[in-house]
Each structure stands twice: as C-alpha cells, then as structure tokens.
Amino acid sequence: MTAVLIPAYRPDKRLTELVKALKSLKIENIITVDDGSGEAYREVFDDLRLMDVKVLSHEVNRGKGAALKTGISFVTSELCQCQTVITADADGQHTPEDIKKLCDASNDTELILGVRELSSPSVPARSRIGNRISCIAFKLITGKSCPDTQTGLRAIPRALFELALDCDGERYDYEMNFLTLAADLKIPMKFIPIKTVYHGNNSTSHFRPIRDSLRVYKKPLRFLSSSLLCAVVDIVLFAILNHFIKGMVINILFPTVAARLVSGALNFTLNKKWSFSSKGRTSSELVRYLMLFSLQMFLSFALVWILSSIPLPQFLWKIPVDAALFFLSYTVQRRWVYSKEGTDK
C-alpha cells in the first residue's frame, strides 16, 4: 500500500485538480497537510475532505519540513499497511502521471527521486541557478551526485520513516537535510526522470530565495564562518611567531603547532555549539576532533614545508593549503566528529 502526501500552504484550485486526477488513476490513499493556511483557504480543504482525502492541520504555518513530518508521523502510526509515502507538491509542478510513476516504482529499500531536466531555457533562472548550486554543494558535502536535489517528488519507503522523522529542519532546509543524511548513511537512491513544469515563471512558489537558502545551507555557512574566523586567528598567530623564530624546520613547526592549538580550541567550541548544534558527549567528540585536528595539523605543516622551497613567504603558502584542507575537515566533522550516528548519548 502506498500513500501520497501533499504539504499545502495557501493552495489554489491546482491542488483539487491534482487530487481529482490522482483519484482517476486509482490512487486512493491521499493525505494533505494544511500548514496554517488560514480561514480563507478552508473551502479548499473542505473540498478535499469531500473527495475522501485525509486532511491534517497546523494551526500556524510551521514550514514544509514540519508538514512532511506531520504526514509521515500519521502514516507511521495510523496506516500500518502503508509501505511507501510519495511526497508531492501542491502547486502543480508534479503531474499525476509522474506521481503514479513513482508509486509504481516504489520498493522497500530505495529512496526514489523524481528528477527534472533543469537546463532548459524555459526553466526560471532562479530555479535553474539555485538547483545547480544545490547540486554542487551536495556533491562537495557528500561526495555523491544528484541531478535534482530540490525535487519535492520523492518515494520514501517505510524503512526510512524513522530517519525522516528524526531529520533536522522544519522548513525548506528539511528536504536537503534528509537527502544529505540518506547519502551519508549510504541509502540506495534511484532517479526517475519526470516532466519539468513551472506555472507563471514559478511566481506562486513560497520559497524565499535569500532567507530559505540561508536555512538550506545553514550548517555549511556556519561552518564556513567559524572556519574563516579561526583561519584568521591561525594565520595571524603563525605569521607573528614565524617572524620571530628562526630555523629551517622550527620556524614552521612551532608556529604551526602553537597557532593551531589556539585556533583549534576556538574551532571545536564554535562547531559544537553553533555550526552543528551537537548535543553529544563533549569528551567523545573532543577525542574524535583531536584525531582530525592532529592529522590536519600534520598535513598543514608537511605541505607548507614542501612548498617552502619556492621563494615566497611561508605564511602565504599556508592560505591555499588550509583552504584545500577545509573541505576535508567539514566532511569529516559533519559525518564523524559530530554525527548522530557516531555520537555517544
């Protein structure tokens, strides 16, 4: 048994038209979540109830992620026979035929994504550029490729319901967080091509490019801010100590160690409390961080030492070296140092 879950915030007639079309395709188990749309939209949801759609409601707008969690929670507890939830958008971007396609392809193990062809000039620029950036970020963060990270058409098997409910995020950040978490846990993913549909240049979308993008990339941006601050501390201390200490090896090794100890302590504190908002045991995370910290410090020293044969100030070599190590550090910290899977409760 498969259920279609549609989060909705201030929907128009396209939602009722979509439900009618799904019913005509023999898709009977349809759930929608009224995410605080308000009294003005009561009639839309009353019409859905008349079509035997299960309507769940939020008193106030809580975000797409919260609405998806509400729906998945309902299926988990109330529809025990349901083995897959198909998530779809309420604004007409997903055709009934494509939703049916994912219903037919669903299975017990794979996370299936309906992916769009977004390179066409007919796709709104903000959607095309935004998804391209998102795909690049996803590749850098997880090491895996996904042709459409922003798709809302997904088939989630029951085996992933608990993961979906535990995933961080309440608004548009939730879908990216869930996709990233699934990639980290090596959940099998399958990509199925679907039609690319945009109505009115996507003018009815509730996605706010700046505010919601900041939510989607909150962790990487916080980590970047923390790293930049600590990098400044690290480089300034290294440059000062390097200037006053002489000796071919010692004037690299001692400043590297001293500067990294200070910046590392600051970095660990900022990342735990702010970048990753970890609630894990500090002692265990500190041990893992120190292991990464030691490796990163050694690589920084070794690479700067190797490059020091080129006649440039040594602290200038430190900038590109540490920039390259940044991506390694983020991935390891997110997936191991502060990960839920690796954290002692």
Short mmCIF file of C-alpha atoms in Angstrom, two decimals:
data_model
loop_
_atom_site.label_atom_id
_atom_site.label_comp_id
_atom_site.label_asym_id
_atom_site.label_seq_id
_atom_site.Cartn_x
_atom_site.Cartn_y
_atom_site.Cartn_z
CA MET A 1 0.00 0.00 0.00
CA THR A 2 1.26 3.46 -0.98
CA ALA A 3 0.12 6.88 0.25
CA VAL A 4 0.60 10.24 -1.45
CA LEU A 5 1.48 13.05 0.95
CA ILE A 6 0.98 16.66 -0.15
CA PRO A 7 2.01 19.53 2.15
CA ALA A 8 0.00 22.65 1.32
CA TYR A 9 0.25 26.29 2.30
CA ARG A 10 -2.42 28.58 0.85
CA PRO A 11 -3.17 26.28 -2.11
CA ASP A 12 -5.31 27.17 -5.12
CA LYS A 13 -7.51 25.05 -7.37
CA ARG A 14 -4.50 23.20 -8.75
CA LEU A 15 -4.43 21.11 -5.59
CA THR A 16 -8.02 19.91 -6.01
CA GLU A 17 -7.39 19.29 -9.72
CA LEU A 18 -4.33 17.21 -8.84
CA VAL A 19 -6.31 15.14 -6.34
CA LYS A 20 -9.09 14.51 -8.86
CA ALA A 21 -6.52 13.34 -11.41
CA LEU A 22 -4.85 11.06 -8.87
CA LYS A 23 -8.21 9.54 -7.98
CA SER A 24 -8.84 8.85 -11.67
CA LEU A 25 -5.52 6.97 -11.74
CA LYS A 26 -6.77 4.74 -8.91
CA ILE A 27 -4.59 6.36 -6.26
CA GLU A 28 -6.86 6.35 -3.23
CA ASN A 29 -4.65 6.98 -0.20
CA ILE A 30 -4.03 10.71 -0.31
CA ILE A 31 -3.04 12.85 2.66
CA THR A 32 -2.62 16.60 2.69
CA VAL A 33 -1.32 18.81 5.48
CA ASP A 34 -2.81 22.28 5.80
CA ASP A 35 0.23 24.15 7.03
CA GLY A 36 -1.56 27.06 8.67
CA SER A 37 -3.19 28.39 5.50
CA GLY A 38 -5.89 30.21 7.43
CA GLU A 39 -9.64 30.67 7.22
CA ALA A 40 -9.54 31.98 3.65
CA TYR A 41 -8.47 28.55 2.41
CA ARG A 42 -10.86 26.44 4.46
CA GLU A 43 -13.07 25.76 1.43
CA VAL A 44 -10.19 24.18 -0.49
CA PHE A 45 -9.55 21.68 2.28
CA ASP A 46 -13.28 21.06 2.81
CA ASP A 47 -13.49 20.09 -0.88
CA LEU A 48 -10.61 17.68 -0.39
CA ARG A 49 -12.37 16.06 2.56
CA LEU A 50 -15.39 15.51 0.32
CA MET A 51 -13.07 13.64 -2.05
CA ASP A 52 -12.07 11.32 0.81
CA VAL A 53 -8.68 12.96 1.33
CA LYS A 54 -7.25 12.83 4.84
CA VAL A 55 -6.57 16.44 5.88
CA LEU A 56 -4.16 17.11 8.74
CA SER A 57 -3.79 20.67 10.01
CA HIS A 58 -1.30 23.02 11.64
CA GLU A 59 -2.80 25.95 13.49
CA VAL A 60 0.00 28.22 12.25
CA ASN A 61 2.46 27.98 9.38
CA ARG A 62 5.36 25.78 10.51
CA GLY A 63 7.08 25.09 7.21
CA LYS A 64 7.24 22.40 4.56
CA GLY A 65 9.55 20.19 6.58
CA ALA A 66 7.24 20.24 9.59
CA ALA A 67 4.26 19.43 7.34
CA LEU A 68 6.08 16.45 5.82
CA LYS A 69 6.95 15.16 9.29
CA THR A 70 3.32 15.51 10.41
CA GLY A 71 2.17 13.46 7.43
CA ILE A 72 4.84 10.78 7.80
CA SER A 73 4.11 10.53 11.52
CA PHE A 74 0.42 9.95 10.75
CA VAL A 75 1.23 7.22 8.23
CA THR A 76 3.67 5.57 10.66
CA SER A 77 1.12 5.31 13.46
CA GLU A 78 -2.23 5.11 11.66
CA LEU A 79 -1.58 3.38 8.33
CA CYS A 80 0.38 0.32 9.32
CA GLN A 81 -0.19 -1.32 5.93
CA CYS A 82 1.37 1.59 4.08
CA GLN A 83 4.87 0.69 2.90
CA THR A 84 5.74 3.86 0.97
CA VAL A 85 4.97 7.57 1.15
CA ILE A 86 5.13 9.57 -2.07
CA THR A 87 5.70 13.26 -1.30
CA ALA A 88 4.45 15.74 -3.89
CA ASP A 89 3.97 19.50 -4.14
CA ALA A 90 0.59 21.23 -4.10
CA ASP A 91 1.35 23.83 -6.78
CA GLY A 92 1.00 21.65 -9.87
CA GLN A 93 4.72 21.11 -10.52
CA HIS A 94 4.28 17.34 -10.30
CA THR A 95 1.95 15.75 -12.83
CA PRO A 96 -0.43 12.96 -11.77
CA GLU A 97 1.29 10.64 -14.26
CA ASP A 98 4.70 11.26 -12.71
CA ILE A 99 3.33 10.70 -9.20
CA LYS A 100 1.84 7.43 -10.43
CA LYS A 101 5.22 6.56 -11.97
CA LEU A 102 6.88 6.82 -8.56
CA CYS A 103 4.06 4.83 -6.94
CA ASP A 104 4.68 2.00 -9.39
CA ALA A 105 8.48 2.14 -8.96
CA SER A 106 8.47 2.24 -5.14
CA ASN A 107 10.09 -0.57 -3.19
CA ASP A 108 11.18 -1.43 0.36
CA THR A 109 14.78 -0.22 0.21
CA GLU A 110 15.35 2.66 -2.20
CA LEU A 111 14.78 6.38 -1.83
CA ILE A 112 13.39 7.31 -5.24
CA LEU A 113 13.59 10.86 -6.58
CA GLY A 114 11.62 12.28 -9.49
CA VAL A 115 14.25 14.42 -11.22
CA ARG A 116 13.59 17.25 -13.65
CA GLU A 117 15.57 18.47 -16.64
CA LEU A 118 16.51 21.93 -15.41
CA SER A 119 18.97 23.03 -18.10
CA SER A 120 16.22 24.18 -20.44
CA PRO A 121 15.94 27.96 -21.03
CA SER A 122 12.23 27.67 -20.19
CA VAL A 123 13.10 26.96 -16.57
CA PRO A 124 13.08 30.17 -14.44
CA ALA A 125 16.61 31.44 -13.90
CA ARG A 126 16.38 31.42 -10.10
CA SER A 127 15.26 27.77 -10.14
CA ARG A 128 17.90 26.71 -12.64
CA ILE A 129 20.76 28.51 -10.88
CA GLY A 130 19.54 27.58 -7.40
CA ASN A 131 19.34 23.89 -8.20
CA ARG A 132 22.75 23.94 -9.88
CA ILE A 133 24.33 25.48 -6.80
CA SER A 134 22.49 22.99 -4.61
CA CYS A 135 23.75 20.04 -6.67
CA ILE A 136 27.34 21.29 -6.46
CA ALA A 137 27.04 21.80 -2.70
CA PHE A 138 25.56 18.31 -2.30
CA LYS A 139 28.47 16.81 -4.26
CA LEU A 140 31.06 18.67 -2.15
CA ILE A 141 29.35 17.75 1.13
CA THR A 142 28.54 14.08 0.47
CA GLY A 143 30.80 13.10 -2.42
CA LYS A 144 27.72 11.84 -4.27
CA SER A 145 25.94 13.19 -7.35
CA CYS A 146 22.25 14.04 -7.52
CA PRO A 147 20.77 15.66 -10.64
CA ASP A 148 17.92 17.42 -8.78
CA THR A 149 18.43 17.96 -5.06
CA GLN A 150 15.44 20.30 -4.81
CA THR A 151 12.80 17.94 -6.14
CA GLY A 152 9.83 17.51 -3.86
CA LEU A 153 8.62 14.35 -5.62
CA ARG A 154 10.10 11.50 -3.61
CA ALA A 155 9.20 7.91 -2.75
CA ILE A 156 10.16 7.17 0.86
CA PRO A 157 9.93 3.51 1.99
CA ARG A 158 8.73 2.64 5.49
CA ALA A 159 12.26 1.60 6.42
CA LEU A 160 13.21 5.30 6.21
CA PHE A 161 10.20 6.75 8.09
CA GLU A 162 12.06 6.95 11.40
CA LEU A 163 15.02 8.60 9.68
CA ALA A 164 12.69 11.10 8.05
CA LEU A 165 11.07 11.96 11.39
CA ASP A 166 14.42 12.36 13.18
CA CYS A 167 15.95 14.54 10.48
CA ASP A 168 16.66 18.18 11.40
CA GLY A 169 14.77 21.03 9.75
CA GLU A 170 11.26 22.40 9.74
CA ARG A 171 11.12 24.41 6.53
CA TYR A 172 12.76 24.15 3.10
CA ASP A 173 16.02 23.08 4.72
CA TYR A 174 14.42 19.76 5.69
CA GLU A 175 14.43 18.19 2.23
CA MET A 176 18.13 18.94 1.67
CA ASN A 177 18.98 17.72 5.18
CA PHE A 178 17.11 14.46 4.62
CA LEU A 179 18.79 13.89 1.26
CA THR A 180 22.21 14.58 2.78
CA LEU A 181 21.53 12.25 5.71
CA ALA A 182 20.40 9.49 3.35
CA ALA A 183 23.58 9.91 1.31
CA ASP A 184 25.73 9.76 4.46
CA LEU A 185 24.05 6.52 5.50
CA LYS A 186 24.51 5.07 2.00
CA ILE A 187 20.79 4.66 1.43
CA PRO A 188 20.28 3.41 -2.15
CA MET A 189 18.87 6.17 -4.37
CA LYS A 190 17.13 5.85 -7.69
CA PHE A 191 16.48 8.75 -10.07
CA ILE A 192 13.43 8.71 -12.33
CA PRO A 193 13.02 11.45 -14.99
CA ILE A 194 9.82 13.50 -14.69
CA LYS A 195 8.33 16.43 -16.56
CA THR A 196 9.61 19.91 -15.80
CA VAL A 197 6.56 22.06 -15.02
CA TYR A 198 6.58 25.70 -13.93
CA HIS A 199 3.45 27.85 -13.78
CA GLY A 200 3.75 31.61 -14.27
CA ASN A 201 7.56 31.60 -14.02
CA ASN A 202 7.15 29.87 -10.65
CA SER A 203 5.62 33.06 -9.23
CA THR A 204 3.36 31.16 -6.81
CA SER A 205 6.25 29.46 -5.04
CA HIS A 206 6.52 30.26 -1.32
CA PHE A 207 10.30 29.74 -1.46
CA ARG A 208 12.12 32.95 -0.41
CA PRO A 209 15.47 32.84 -2.23
CA ILE A 210 17.65 34.58 0.38
CA ARG A 211 16.06 33.59 3.68
CA ASP A 212 15.27 30.00 2.72
CA SER A 213 18.63 29.47 1.00
CA LEU A 214 20.30 30.52 4.25
CA ARG A 215 18.22 27.88 6.03
CA VAL A 216 19.09 25.19 3.45
CA TYR A 217 22.83 25.88 3.70
CA LYS A 218 22.81 26.83 7.39
CA LYS A 219 25.34 24.24 8.56
CA PRO A 220 27.89 24.76 5.75
CA LEU A 221 27.61 28.55 6.09
CA ARG A 222 28.05 28.45 9.85
CA PHE A 223 30.99 26.10 9.47
CA LEU A 224 32.49 28.41 6.86
CA SER A 225 32.08 31.43 9.14
CA SER A 226 33.63 29.56 12.07
CA SER A 227 36.49 28.31 9.91
CA LEU A 228 37.20 31.74 8.44
CA LEU A 229 37.38 33.30 11.89
CA CYS A 230 39.65 30.55 13.18
CA ALA A 231 41.73 30.68 9.99
CA VAL A 232 42.35 34.38 10.57
CA VAL A 233 43.42 33.66 14.16
CA ASP A 234 45.59 30.79 12.96
CA ILE A 235 47.33 32.70 10.15
CA VAL A 236 47.92 35.85 12.21
CA LEU A 237 49.48 33.86 15.07
CA PHE A 238 51.52 31.80 12.59
CA ALA A 239 52.81 34.93 10.84
CA ILE A 240 53.77 36.62 14.13
CA LEU A 241 55.56 33.56 15.53
CA ASN A 242 57.17 32.73 12.18
CA HIS A 243 58.62 36.25 12.06
CA PHE A 244 60.34 36.00 15.44
CA ILE A 245 61.50 32.37 15.38
CA LYS A 246 64.41 31.34 13.17
CA GLY A 247 65.44 27.90 11.95
CA MET A 248 64.54 25.95 8.79
CA VAL A 249 62.18 23.49 10.46
CA ILE A 250 61.41 25.07 13.83
CA ASN A 251 60.18 28.33 12.32
CA ILE A 252 57.49 26.30 10.54
CA LEU A 253 56.76 23.58 13.08
CA PHE A 254 56.44 25.62 16.29
CA PRO A 255 54.27 28.42 14.81
CA THR A 256 52.07 25.81 13.12
CA VAL A 257 51.52 23.87 16.37
CA ALA A 258 51.02 26.95 18.58
CA ALA A 259 48.68 28.73 16.19
CA ARG A 260 46.67 25.56 15.52
CA LEU A 261 46.22 24.82 19.23
CA VAL A 262 44.67 28.22 19.83
CA SER A 263 42.52 28.25 16.68
CA GLY A 264 41.61 24.57 17.18
CA ALA A 265 40.22 25.13 20.67
CA LEU A 266 38.14 28.02 19.35
CA ASN A 267 37.04 26.00 16.32
CA PHE A 268 35.91 22.98 18.36
CA THR A 269 33.80 25.16 20.65
CA LEU A 270 32.17 27.10 17.81
CA ASN A 271 31.43 24.00 15.74
CA LYS A 272 29.94 22.04 18.61
CA LYS A 273 27.75 24.85 19.93
CA TRP A 274 26.94 26.70 16.73
CA SER A 275 27.86 25.07 13.40
CA PHE A 276 26.47 21.60 14.14
CA SER A 277 24.47 22.33 17.33
CA SER A 278 25.64 18.98 18.69
CA LYS A 279 24.19 17.59 21.91
CA GLY A 280 26.60 14.67 22.02
CA ARG A 281 29.03 13.89 24.80
CA THR A 282 31.78 16.52 24.70
CA SER A 283 34.56 14.15 25.77
CA SER A 284 33.86 11.68 22.94
CA GLU A 285 33.54 14.42 20.35
CA LEU A 286 36.72 16.05 21.61
CA VAL A 287 38.68 12.80 21.14
CA ARG A 288 37.43 12.48 17.57
CA TYR A 289 38.09 16.16 16.92
CA LEU A 290 41.66 15.87 18.26
CA MET A 291 42.34 12.95 15.93
CA LEU A 292 41.19 15.00 12.97
CA PHE A 293 42.92 18.07 14.37
CA SER A 294 46.27 16.24 14.61
CA LEU A 295 46.01 14.88 11.07
CA GLN A 296 45.05 18.27 9.68
CA MET A 297 47.89 19.99 11.58
CA PHE A 298 50.42 17.46 10.27
CA LEU A 299 49.20 17.86 6.69
CA SER A 300 49.30 21.65 7.02
CA PHE A 301 52.90 21.52 8.31
CA ALA A 302 54.06 18.96 5.75
CA LEU A 303 52.56 20.71 2.75
CA VAL A 304 53.82 24.15 3.78
CA TRP A 305 57.27 22.66 4.37
CA ILE A 306 57.28 21.04 0.94
CA LEU A 307 56.17 24.25 -0.74
CA SER A 308 58.61 26.41 1.23
CA SER A 309 61.35 25.64 -1.31
CA ILE A 310 59.56 28.10 -3.58
CA PRO A 311 60.73 31.66 -2.76
CA LEU A 312 57.60 33.12 -1.20
CA PRO A 313 56.79 33.98 2.44
CA GLN A 314 55.83 30.72 4.13
CA PHE A 315 52.64 32.08 5.63
CA LEU A 316 51.36 32.80 2.10
CA TRP A 317 51.58 29.09 1.29
CA LYS A 318 49.55 28.34 4.38
CA ILE A 319 46.44 30.03 2.92
CA PRO A 320 45.87 27.73 -0.12
CA VAL A 321 46.96 24.66 1.87
CA ASP A 322 44.43 25.26 4.64
CA ALA A 323 41.76 26.17 2.09
CA ALA A 324 42.19 22.75 0.50
CA LEU A 325 42.02 21.06 3.91
CA PHE A 326 38.80 22.96 4.71
CA PHE A 327 36.61 20.65 2.61
CA LEU A 328 38.15 17.55 4.14
CA SER A 329 37.60 18.93 7.63
CA TYR A 330 33.94 19.84 7.05
CA THR A 331 33.08 16.42 5.67
CA VAL A 332 34.83 14.53 8.47
CA GLN A 333 33.39 16.72 11.23
CA ARG A 334 29.84 16.53 9.90
CA ARG A 335 29.92 12.80 9.19
CA TRP A 336 32.03 11.57 12.10
CA VAL A 337 33.04 14.06 14.80
CA TYR A 338 29.56 15.48 15.44
CA SER A 339 27.41 12.94 13.63
CA LYS A 340 24.38 11.46 15.38
CA GLU A 341 25.50 8.01 14.32
CA GLY A 342 28.91 8.42 15.90
CA THR A 343 27.82 10.37 18.96
CA ASP A 344 27.61 8.83 22.36
CA LYS A 345 24.33 9.69 24.02
#
